[in-house]
Short mmCIF file of C-alpha atoms in Angstrom, two decimals:
data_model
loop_
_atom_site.label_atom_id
_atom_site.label_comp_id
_atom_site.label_asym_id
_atom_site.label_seq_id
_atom_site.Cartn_x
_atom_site.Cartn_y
_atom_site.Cartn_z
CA UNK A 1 92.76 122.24 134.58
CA UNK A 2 95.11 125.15 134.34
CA UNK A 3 98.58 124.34 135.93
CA UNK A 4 101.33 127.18 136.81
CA UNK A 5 105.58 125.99 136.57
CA UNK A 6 107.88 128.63 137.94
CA UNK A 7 109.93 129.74 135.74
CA UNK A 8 114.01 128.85 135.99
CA UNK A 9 115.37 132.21 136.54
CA UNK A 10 118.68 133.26 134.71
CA UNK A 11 121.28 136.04 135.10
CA UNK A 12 121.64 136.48 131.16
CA UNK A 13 119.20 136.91 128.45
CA UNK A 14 114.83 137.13 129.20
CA UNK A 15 113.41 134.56 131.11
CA UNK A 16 109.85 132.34 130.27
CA UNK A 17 106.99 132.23 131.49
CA UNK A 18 105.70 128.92 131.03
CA UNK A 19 101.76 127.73 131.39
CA UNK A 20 100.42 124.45 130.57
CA UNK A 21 96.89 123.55 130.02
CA UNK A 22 96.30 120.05 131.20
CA UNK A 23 93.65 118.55 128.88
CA UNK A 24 91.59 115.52 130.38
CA UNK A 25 91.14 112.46 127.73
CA UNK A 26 87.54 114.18 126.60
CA UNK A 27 89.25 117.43 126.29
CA UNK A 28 91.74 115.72 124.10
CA UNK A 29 89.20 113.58 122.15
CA UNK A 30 87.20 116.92 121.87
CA UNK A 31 90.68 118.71 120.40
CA UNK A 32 91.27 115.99 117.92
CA UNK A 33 87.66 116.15 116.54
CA UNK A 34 87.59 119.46 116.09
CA UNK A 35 90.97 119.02 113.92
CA UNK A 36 89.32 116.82 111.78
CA UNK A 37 86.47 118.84 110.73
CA UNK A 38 88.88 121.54 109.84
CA UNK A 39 91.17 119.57 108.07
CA UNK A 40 87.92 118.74 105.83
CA UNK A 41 85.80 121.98 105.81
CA UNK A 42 89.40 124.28 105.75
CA UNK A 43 92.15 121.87 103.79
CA UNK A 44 95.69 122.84 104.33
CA UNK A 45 96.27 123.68 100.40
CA UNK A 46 94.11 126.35 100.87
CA UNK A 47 94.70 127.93 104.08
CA UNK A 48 97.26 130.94 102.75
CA UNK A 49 95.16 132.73 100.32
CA UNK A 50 91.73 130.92 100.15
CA UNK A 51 89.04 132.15 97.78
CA UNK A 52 85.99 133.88 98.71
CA UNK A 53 84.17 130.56 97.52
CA UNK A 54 86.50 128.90 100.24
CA UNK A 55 85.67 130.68 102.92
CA UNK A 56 82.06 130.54 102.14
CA UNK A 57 82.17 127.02 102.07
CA UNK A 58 83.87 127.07 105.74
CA UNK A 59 81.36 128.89 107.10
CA UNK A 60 78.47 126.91 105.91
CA UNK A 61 80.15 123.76 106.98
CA UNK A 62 80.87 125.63 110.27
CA UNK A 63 76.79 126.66 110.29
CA UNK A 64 75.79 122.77 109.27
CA UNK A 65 77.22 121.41 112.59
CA UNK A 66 75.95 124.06 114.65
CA UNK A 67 79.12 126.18 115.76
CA UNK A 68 79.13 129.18 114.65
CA UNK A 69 77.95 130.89 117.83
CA UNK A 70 79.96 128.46 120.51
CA UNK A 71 79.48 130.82 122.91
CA UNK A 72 76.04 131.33 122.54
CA UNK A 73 73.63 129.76 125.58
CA UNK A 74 72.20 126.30 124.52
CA UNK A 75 68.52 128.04 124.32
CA UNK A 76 69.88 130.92 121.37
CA UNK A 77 71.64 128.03 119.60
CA UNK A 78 74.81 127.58 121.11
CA UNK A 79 76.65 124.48 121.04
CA UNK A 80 76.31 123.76 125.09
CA UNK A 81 79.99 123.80 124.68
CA UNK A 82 81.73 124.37 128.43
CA UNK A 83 84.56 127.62 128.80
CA UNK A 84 87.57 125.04 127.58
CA UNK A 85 86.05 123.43 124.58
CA UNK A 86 84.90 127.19 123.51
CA UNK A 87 89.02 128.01 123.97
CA UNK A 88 90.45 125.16 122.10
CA UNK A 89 87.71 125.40 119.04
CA UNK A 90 89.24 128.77 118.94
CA UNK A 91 92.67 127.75 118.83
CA UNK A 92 92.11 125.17 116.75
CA UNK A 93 90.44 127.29 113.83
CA UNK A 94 93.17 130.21 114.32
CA UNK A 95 95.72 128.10 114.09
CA UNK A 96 94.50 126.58 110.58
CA UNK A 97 93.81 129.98 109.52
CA UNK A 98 90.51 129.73 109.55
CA UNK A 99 88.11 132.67 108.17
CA UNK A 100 86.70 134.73 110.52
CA UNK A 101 83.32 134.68 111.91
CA UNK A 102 81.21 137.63 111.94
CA UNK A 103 81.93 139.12 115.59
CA UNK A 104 79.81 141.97 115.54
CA UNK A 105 76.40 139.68 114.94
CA UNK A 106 77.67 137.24 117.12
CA UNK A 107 79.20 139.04 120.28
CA UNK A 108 77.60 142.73 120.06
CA UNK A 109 74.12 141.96 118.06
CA UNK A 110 73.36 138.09 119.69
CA UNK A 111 74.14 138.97 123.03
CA UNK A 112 72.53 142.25 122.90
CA UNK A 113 69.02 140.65 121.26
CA UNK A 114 68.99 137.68 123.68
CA UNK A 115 69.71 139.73 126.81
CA UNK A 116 66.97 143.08 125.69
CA UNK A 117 65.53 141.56 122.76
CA UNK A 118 63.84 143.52 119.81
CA UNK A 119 60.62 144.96 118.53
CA UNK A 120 61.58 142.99 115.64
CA UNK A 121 61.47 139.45 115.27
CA UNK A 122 64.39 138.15 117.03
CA UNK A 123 64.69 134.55 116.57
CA UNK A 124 64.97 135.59 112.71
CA UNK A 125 67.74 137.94 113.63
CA UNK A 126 69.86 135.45 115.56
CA UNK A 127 69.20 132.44 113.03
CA UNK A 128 70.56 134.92 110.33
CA UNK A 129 73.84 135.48 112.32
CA UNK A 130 74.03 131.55 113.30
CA UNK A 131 73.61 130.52 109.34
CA UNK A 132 75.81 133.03 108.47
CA UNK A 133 73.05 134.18 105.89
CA UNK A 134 73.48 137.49 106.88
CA UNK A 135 76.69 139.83 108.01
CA UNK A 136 76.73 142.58 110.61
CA UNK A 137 78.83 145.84 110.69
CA UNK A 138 79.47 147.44 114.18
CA UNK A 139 78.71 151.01 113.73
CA UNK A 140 78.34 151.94 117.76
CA UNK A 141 80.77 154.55 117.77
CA UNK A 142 80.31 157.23 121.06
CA UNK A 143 82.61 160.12 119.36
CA UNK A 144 82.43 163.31 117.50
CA UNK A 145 83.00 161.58 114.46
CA UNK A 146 79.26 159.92 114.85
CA UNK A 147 76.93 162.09 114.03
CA UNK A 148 73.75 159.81 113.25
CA UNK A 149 70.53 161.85 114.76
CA UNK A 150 67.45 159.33 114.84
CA UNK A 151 64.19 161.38 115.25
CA UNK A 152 60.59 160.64 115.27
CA UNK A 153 59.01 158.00 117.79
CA UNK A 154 56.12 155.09 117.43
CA UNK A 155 55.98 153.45 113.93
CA UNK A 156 59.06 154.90 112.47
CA UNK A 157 62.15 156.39 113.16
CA UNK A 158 63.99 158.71 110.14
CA UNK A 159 67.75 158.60 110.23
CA UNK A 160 70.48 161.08 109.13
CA UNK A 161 74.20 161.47 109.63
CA UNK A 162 77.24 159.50 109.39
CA UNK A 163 79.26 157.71 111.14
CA UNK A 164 81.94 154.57 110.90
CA UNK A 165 81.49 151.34 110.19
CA UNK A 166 83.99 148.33 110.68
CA UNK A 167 83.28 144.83 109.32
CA UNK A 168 84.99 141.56 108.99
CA UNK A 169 83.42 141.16 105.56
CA UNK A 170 83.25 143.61 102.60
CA UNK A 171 79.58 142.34 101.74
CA UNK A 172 77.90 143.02 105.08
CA UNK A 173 74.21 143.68 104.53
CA UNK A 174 73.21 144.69 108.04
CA UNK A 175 74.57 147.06 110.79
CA UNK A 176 74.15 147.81 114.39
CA UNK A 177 73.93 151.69 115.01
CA UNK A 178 74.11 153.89 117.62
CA UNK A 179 71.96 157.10 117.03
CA UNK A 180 71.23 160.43 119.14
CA UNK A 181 67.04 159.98 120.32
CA UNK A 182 66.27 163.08 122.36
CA UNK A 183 68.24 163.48 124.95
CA UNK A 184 70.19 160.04 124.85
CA UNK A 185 71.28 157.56 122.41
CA UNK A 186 69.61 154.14 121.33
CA UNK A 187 70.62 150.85 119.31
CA UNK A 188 69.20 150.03 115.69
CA UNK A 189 69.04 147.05 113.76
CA UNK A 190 69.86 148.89 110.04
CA UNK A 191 69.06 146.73 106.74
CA UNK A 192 71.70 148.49 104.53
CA UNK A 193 69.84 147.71 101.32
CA UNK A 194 67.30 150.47 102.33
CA UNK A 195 66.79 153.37 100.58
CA UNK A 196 69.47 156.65 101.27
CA UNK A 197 71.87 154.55 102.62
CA UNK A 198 75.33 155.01 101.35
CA UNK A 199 78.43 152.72 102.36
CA UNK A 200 82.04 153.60 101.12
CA UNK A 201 85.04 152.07 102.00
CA UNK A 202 87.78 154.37 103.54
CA UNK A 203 91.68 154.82 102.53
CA UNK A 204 92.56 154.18 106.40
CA UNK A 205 91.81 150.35 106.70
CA UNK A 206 90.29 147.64 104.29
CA UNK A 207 87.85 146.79 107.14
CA UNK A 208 86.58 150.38 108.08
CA UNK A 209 83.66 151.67 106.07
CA UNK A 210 81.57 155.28 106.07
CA UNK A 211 78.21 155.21 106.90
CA UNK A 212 75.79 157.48 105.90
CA UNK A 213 72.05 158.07 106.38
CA UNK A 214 69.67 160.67 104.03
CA UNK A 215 66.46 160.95 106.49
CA UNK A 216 66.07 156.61 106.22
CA UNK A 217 63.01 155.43 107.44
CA UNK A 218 63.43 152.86 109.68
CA UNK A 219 60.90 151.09 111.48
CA UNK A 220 60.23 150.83 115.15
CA UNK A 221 61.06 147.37 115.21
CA UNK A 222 64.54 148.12 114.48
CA UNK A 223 64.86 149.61 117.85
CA UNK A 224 66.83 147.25 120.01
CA UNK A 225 65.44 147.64 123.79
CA UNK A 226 64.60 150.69 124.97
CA UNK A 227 64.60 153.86 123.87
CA UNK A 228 67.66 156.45 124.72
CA UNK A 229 68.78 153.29 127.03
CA UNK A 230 71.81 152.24 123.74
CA UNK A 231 74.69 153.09 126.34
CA UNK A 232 73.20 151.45 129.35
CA UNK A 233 72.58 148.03 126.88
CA UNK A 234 76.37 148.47 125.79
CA UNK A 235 77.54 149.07 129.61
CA UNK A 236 75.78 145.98 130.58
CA UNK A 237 77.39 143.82 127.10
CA UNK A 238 81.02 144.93 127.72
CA UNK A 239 80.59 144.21 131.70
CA UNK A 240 78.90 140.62 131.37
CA UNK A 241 80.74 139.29 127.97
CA UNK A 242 84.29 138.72 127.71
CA UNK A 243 85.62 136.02 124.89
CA UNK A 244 88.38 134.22 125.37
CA UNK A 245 88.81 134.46 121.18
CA UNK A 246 91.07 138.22 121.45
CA UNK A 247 93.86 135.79 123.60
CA UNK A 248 93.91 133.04 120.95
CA UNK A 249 94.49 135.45 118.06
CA UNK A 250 97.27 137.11 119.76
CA UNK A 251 98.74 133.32 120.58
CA UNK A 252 98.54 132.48 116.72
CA UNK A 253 99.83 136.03 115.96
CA UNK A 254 102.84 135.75 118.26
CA UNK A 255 103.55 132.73 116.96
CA UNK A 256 103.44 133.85 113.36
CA UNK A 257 106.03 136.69 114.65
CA UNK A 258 108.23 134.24 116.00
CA UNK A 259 108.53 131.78 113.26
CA UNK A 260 109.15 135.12 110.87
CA UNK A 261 111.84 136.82 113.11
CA UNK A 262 113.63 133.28 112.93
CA UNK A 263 113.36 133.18 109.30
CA UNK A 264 114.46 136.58 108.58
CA UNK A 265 117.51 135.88 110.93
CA UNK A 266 116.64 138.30 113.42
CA UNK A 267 116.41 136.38 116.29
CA UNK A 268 119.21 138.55 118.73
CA UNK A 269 117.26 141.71 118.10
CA UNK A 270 114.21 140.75 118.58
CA UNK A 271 114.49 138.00 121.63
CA UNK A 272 113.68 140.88 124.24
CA UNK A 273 110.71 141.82 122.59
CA UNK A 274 109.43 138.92 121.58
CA UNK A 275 109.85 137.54 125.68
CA UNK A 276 108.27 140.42 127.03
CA UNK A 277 104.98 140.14 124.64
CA UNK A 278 104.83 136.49 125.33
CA UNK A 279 105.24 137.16 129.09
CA UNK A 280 102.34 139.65 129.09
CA UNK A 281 100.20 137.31 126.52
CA UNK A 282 100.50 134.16 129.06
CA UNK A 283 99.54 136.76 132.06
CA UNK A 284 96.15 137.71 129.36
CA UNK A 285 95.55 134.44 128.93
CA UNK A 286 94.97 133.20 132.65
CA UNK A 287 93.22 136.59 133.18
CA UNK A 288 90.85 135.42 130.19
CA UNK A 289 90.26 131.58 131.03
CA UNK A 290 89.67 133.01 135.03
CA UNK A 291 87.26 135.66 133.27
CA UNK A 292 84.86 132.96 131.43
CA UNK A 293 85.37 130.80 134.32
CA UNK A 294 83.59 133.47 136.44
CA UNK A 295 79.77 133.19 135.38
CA UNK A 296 77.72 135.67 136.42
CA UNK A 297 79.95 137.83 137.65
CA UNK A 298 80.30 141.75 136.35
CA UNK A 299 83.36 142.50 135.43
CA UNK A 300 85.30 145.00 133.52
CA UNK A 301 86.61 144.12 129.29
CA UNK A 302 89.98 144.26 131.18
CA UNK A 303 91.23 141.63 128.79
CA UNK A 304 89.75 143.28 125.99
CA UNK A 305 91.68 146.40 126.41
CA UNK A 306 94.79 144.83 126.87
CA UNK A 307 94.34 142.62 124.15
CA UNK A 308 94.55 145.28 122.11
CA UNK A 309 97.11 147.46 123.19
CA UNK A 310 98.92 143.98 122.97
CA UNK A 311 98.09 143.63 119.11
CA UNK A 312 99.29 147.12 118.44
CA UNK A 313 102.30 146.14 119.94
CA UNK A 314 102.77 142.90 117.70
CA UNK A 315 101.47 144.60 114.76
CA UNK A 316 103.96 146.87 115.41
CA UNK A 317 106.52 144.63 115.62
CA UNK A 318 105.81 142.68 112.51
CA UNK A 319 105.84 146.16 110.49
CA UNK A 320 109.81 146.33 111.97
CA UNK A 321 110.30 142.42 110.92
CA UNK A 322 108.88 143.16 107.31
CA UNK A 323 110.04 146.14 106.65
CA UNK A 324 108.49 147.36 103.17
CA UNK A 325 106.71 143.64 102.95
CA UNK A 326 104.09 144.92 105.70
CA UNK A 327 102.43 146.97 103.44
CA UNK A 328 99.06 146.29 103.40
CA UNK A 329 97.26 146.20 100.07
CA UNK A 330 98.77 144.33 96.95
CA UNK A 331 98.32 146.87 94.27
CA UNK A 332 100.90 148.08 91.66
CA UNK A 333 100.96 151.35 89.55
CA UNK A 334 98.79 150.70 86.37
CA UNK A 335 101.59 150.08 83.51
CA UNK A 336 104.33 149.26 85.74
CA UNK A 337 106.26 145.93 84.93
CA UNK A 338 107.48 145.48 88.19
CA UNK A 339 106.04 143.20 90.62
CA UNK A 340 104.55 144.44 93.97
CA UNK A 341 106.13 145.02 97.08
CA UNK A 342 104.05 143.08 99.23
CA UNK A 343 104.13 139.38 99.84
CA UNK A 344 101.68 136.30 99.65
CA UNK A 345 104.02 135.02 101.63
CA UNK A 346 103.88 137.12 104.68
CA UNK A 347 100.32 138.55 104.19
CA UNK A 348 98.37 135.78 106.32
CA UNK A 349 101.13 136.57 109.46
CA UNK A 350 98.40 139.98 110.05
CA UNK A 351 95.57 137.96 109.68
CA UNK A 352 94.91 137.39 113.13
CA UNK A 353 95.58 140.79 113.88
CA UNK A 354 93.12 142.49 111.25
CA UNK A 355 89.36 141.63 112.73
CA UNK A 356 89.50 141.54 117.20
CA UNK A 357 86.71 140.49 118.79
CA UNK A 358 84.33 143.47 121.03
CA UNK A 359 83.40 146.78 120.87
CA UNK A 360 85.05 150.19 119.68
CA UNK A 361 88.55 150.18 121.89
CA UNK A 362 87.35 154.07 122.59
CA UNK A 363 84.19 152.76 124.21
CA UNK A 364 85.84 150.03 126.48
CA UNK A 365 88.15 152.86 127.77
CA UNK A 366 85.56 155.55 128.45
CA UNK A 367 83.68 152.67 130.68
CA UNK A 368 86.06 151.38 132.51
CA UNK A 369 87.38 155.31 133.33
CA UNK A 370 84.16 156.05 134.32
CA UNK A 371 83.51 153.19 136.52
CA UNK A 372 86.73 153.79 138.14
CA UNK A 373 86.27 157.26 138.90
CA UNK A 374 82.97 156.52 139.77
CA UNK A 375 80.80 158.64 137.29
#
C-alpha cells in the first residue's frame, strides 16, 4: 500500500517530496528472496564491469526460475507475479546492476504475439524470448528515415530498404520491422541470419544499428497479425502496456547522480537540480504504480514519455557532473601511451540510462498528439 507524507515546507533551499511504499510481511519476504537469488546469480565482485560470460550466466539463471518475462500473463509464461512484486524485482535487479533483459522481445514482440498472434509458430517465438535463446532488435520506426517497402502477398513477402535498429545486445539475431504493404504498413518477425540482410553498427550510439534489406524473402508467417494493420497493433501495445521498469531505472539512475555529485563535491550546485528531478521522478512513480494498478483500462504511455524526457534530463546532468569522464566509449589513439579519458569508475552510473523500456519516443508522441487532437 502506497502512503503519501506532506512534505515540511521551508523558506530556504528546495523542499522533498517524500513517498513511502509500505511493504506487508509477504512483500518483504518476497523482497528479501529476490535479494538472494541476485546475490548468487549476479555477485557483488562482479557487478561494475561483468563479462559477457557473466551476464550470460544471469540471464540463464534468471530463465531457470522462470522470470524473465514477470510481466507476462501466467498462460504466456509469466511468473503470476501481482503489480508490486513485478516493481520491487525491478528494483531489486537495477539496483545490483543487473544486465538488462531484452525489452524489445519481451514488451513490443510478447505482447504483440500474445495479443494478435502470428502466422508463425508462436509459442516457439515467445519460449525463445523467455529462455533468452534468442535476442530481438526493435526496428518499428514511423519516419522518413525508414524506408523498408515489403511487397508481394500469400507465401512470401520480398523486403528492401533500410531503416534503424536499436538493441540492448550487440548479438541480436532477430528483429521486429515495420514495412510499407500497399497502402499501409505491417509488422514482421525478421531472422537476421537470412540472406541480403546487412546490420552495421552506427557512430551515433553503441546500441543503434542500420538495417538493411536487398529484396529478402521472407515468409508469410513472419507477418505478425494482419496485413497493413502494423500501426493499429502498435496503437493498441502503447495504449494497453505500460511497465513500471522506465521509473525504477530513473530511481537507480538518480541515485547514481546523487552519490557522484556528493563525491565530486558538488553538492551546492547541483541541490536545485537534483530536488527538482527527484520531485518530478516521485510524481512518475505514483503515476506508474496507479497505471499497472489500472487493468484493463486504455490509457496513454504518459509515463513513458516522461520517463524519457526525464532521462535526458539526468543524462544530461551526469555529462555536467563528469565533465570529460562522460565520454562514452573507452578507446585511445593507436600508439598513444596515455591512458583514456573515460572511467571504469563512473561508466556503470549511465547504465540505467542506456537501454529504456517501449517503443521509438517519436512514435509515443505522434499517438498521443493524435489522440488528443482527435485524428
Amino acid at each position: 500500500m502506497t502512503k503519501w507524507r506532506a512534505p515540511w515546507l521551508s523558506r530556504v533551499g528546495p523542499t522533498r517530496l517524500k513517498m513511502e511504499l509500505k511493504l506487508s510481511p509477504d512483500e518483504s519476504d518476497f523482497q528479501r528472496e529476490i535479494g538472494k537469488f541476485v546475490d548468487r546469480a549476479f555477485p557483488i565482485a562482479i557487478r561494475e564491469r561483468p563479462s559477457a560470460a557473466d551476464e550470460a550466466y544471469w540471464h540463464r539463471a534468471v530463465a531457470n526460475e522462470g522470470w524473465t518475462a514477470v510481466e507476462w500473463p501466467v498462460e504466456f509464461g509469466g511468473p503470476g507475479w501481482n503489480p508490486i512484486q513485478i516493481y520491487l524485482w525491478y528494483r531489486v535487479i537495477l539496483q545490483a546492476n543487473c544486465p538488462v533483459a531484452d525489452y524489445c522481445g519481451l514488451q513490443l514482440v510478447g505482447p504483440l504475439l500474445q495479443r494478435f498472434g502470428g502466422r508463425s509458430d508462436t509459442s516457439q517465438h515467445l519460449e525463445g524470448i523467455r529462455k533468452h535463446t534468442h535476442v530481438w532488435g526493435n526496428a518499428v520506426f514511423f519516419d522518413a528515415s525508414a524506408t523498408v517497402l515489403a511487397t508481394g502477398a500469400g507465401e512470401n513477402f520480398l523486403l528492401h530498404g533500410e531503416t534503424p535498429c536499436f538493441s540492448t545486445s550487440v548479438k541480436f539475431d532477430r528483429a521486429l520491422v515495420l514495412a510499407k504493404t500497399h497502402n499501409a504498413y505491417s509488422l514482421f518477425l525478421v531472422d537476421l541470419n537470412l540472406a541480403g540482410i546487412a546490420l552495421t553498427q552506427t557512430k551515433s550510439a553503441p546500441d543503434i544499428f542500420s538495417l538493411a534489406f536487398d529484396q529478402v524473402q521472407i515468409e508469410a508467417l513472419g507477418l505478425v497479425g494482419e496485413i497493413d494493420k502494423g500501426i493499429d497493433h502498435l496503437i493498441y501495445l502503447v495504449t494497453s502496456f505500460e511497465s513500471i521498469a522506465i521509473v525504477v531505472h530513473l530511481q537507480v539512475a538518480l541515485s547514481n547522480l546523487r552519490r557522484l555529485t556528493a563525491l565530486k563535491g558538488m553538492e551546492a550546485s547541483m541541490e536545485k537540480r537534483l530536488a527538482d528531478l527527484e520531485i518530478e521522478l516521485k510524481a512518475l512513480e505514483a503515476t506508474g504504480l496507479r497505471s499497472i494498478l489500472s487493468a484493463g483500462r486504455e490509457k496513454l504511455p504518459i509515463v513513458s514519455i516522461k520517463g524519457r524526457s526525464l532521462a535526458g534530463r539526468i543524462r544530461d546532468s551526469f555529462i555536467d557532473v563528469l565533465g570529460y569522464y562522460s565520454l562514452p566509449y573507452e578507446t585511445g589513439v593507436e600508439g598513444s601511451n596515455e591512458p583514456v579519458l573515460t572511467s571504469p569508475d563512473f561508466q556503470p552510473n549511465f547504465r540505467q540510462l542506456e537501454y529504456l523500456p517501449g517503443c521509438p519516443q517519436d512514435f509515443r508522441q505522434d499517438l498521443v498528439a493524435k489522440t488528443l487532437l482527435g485524428l
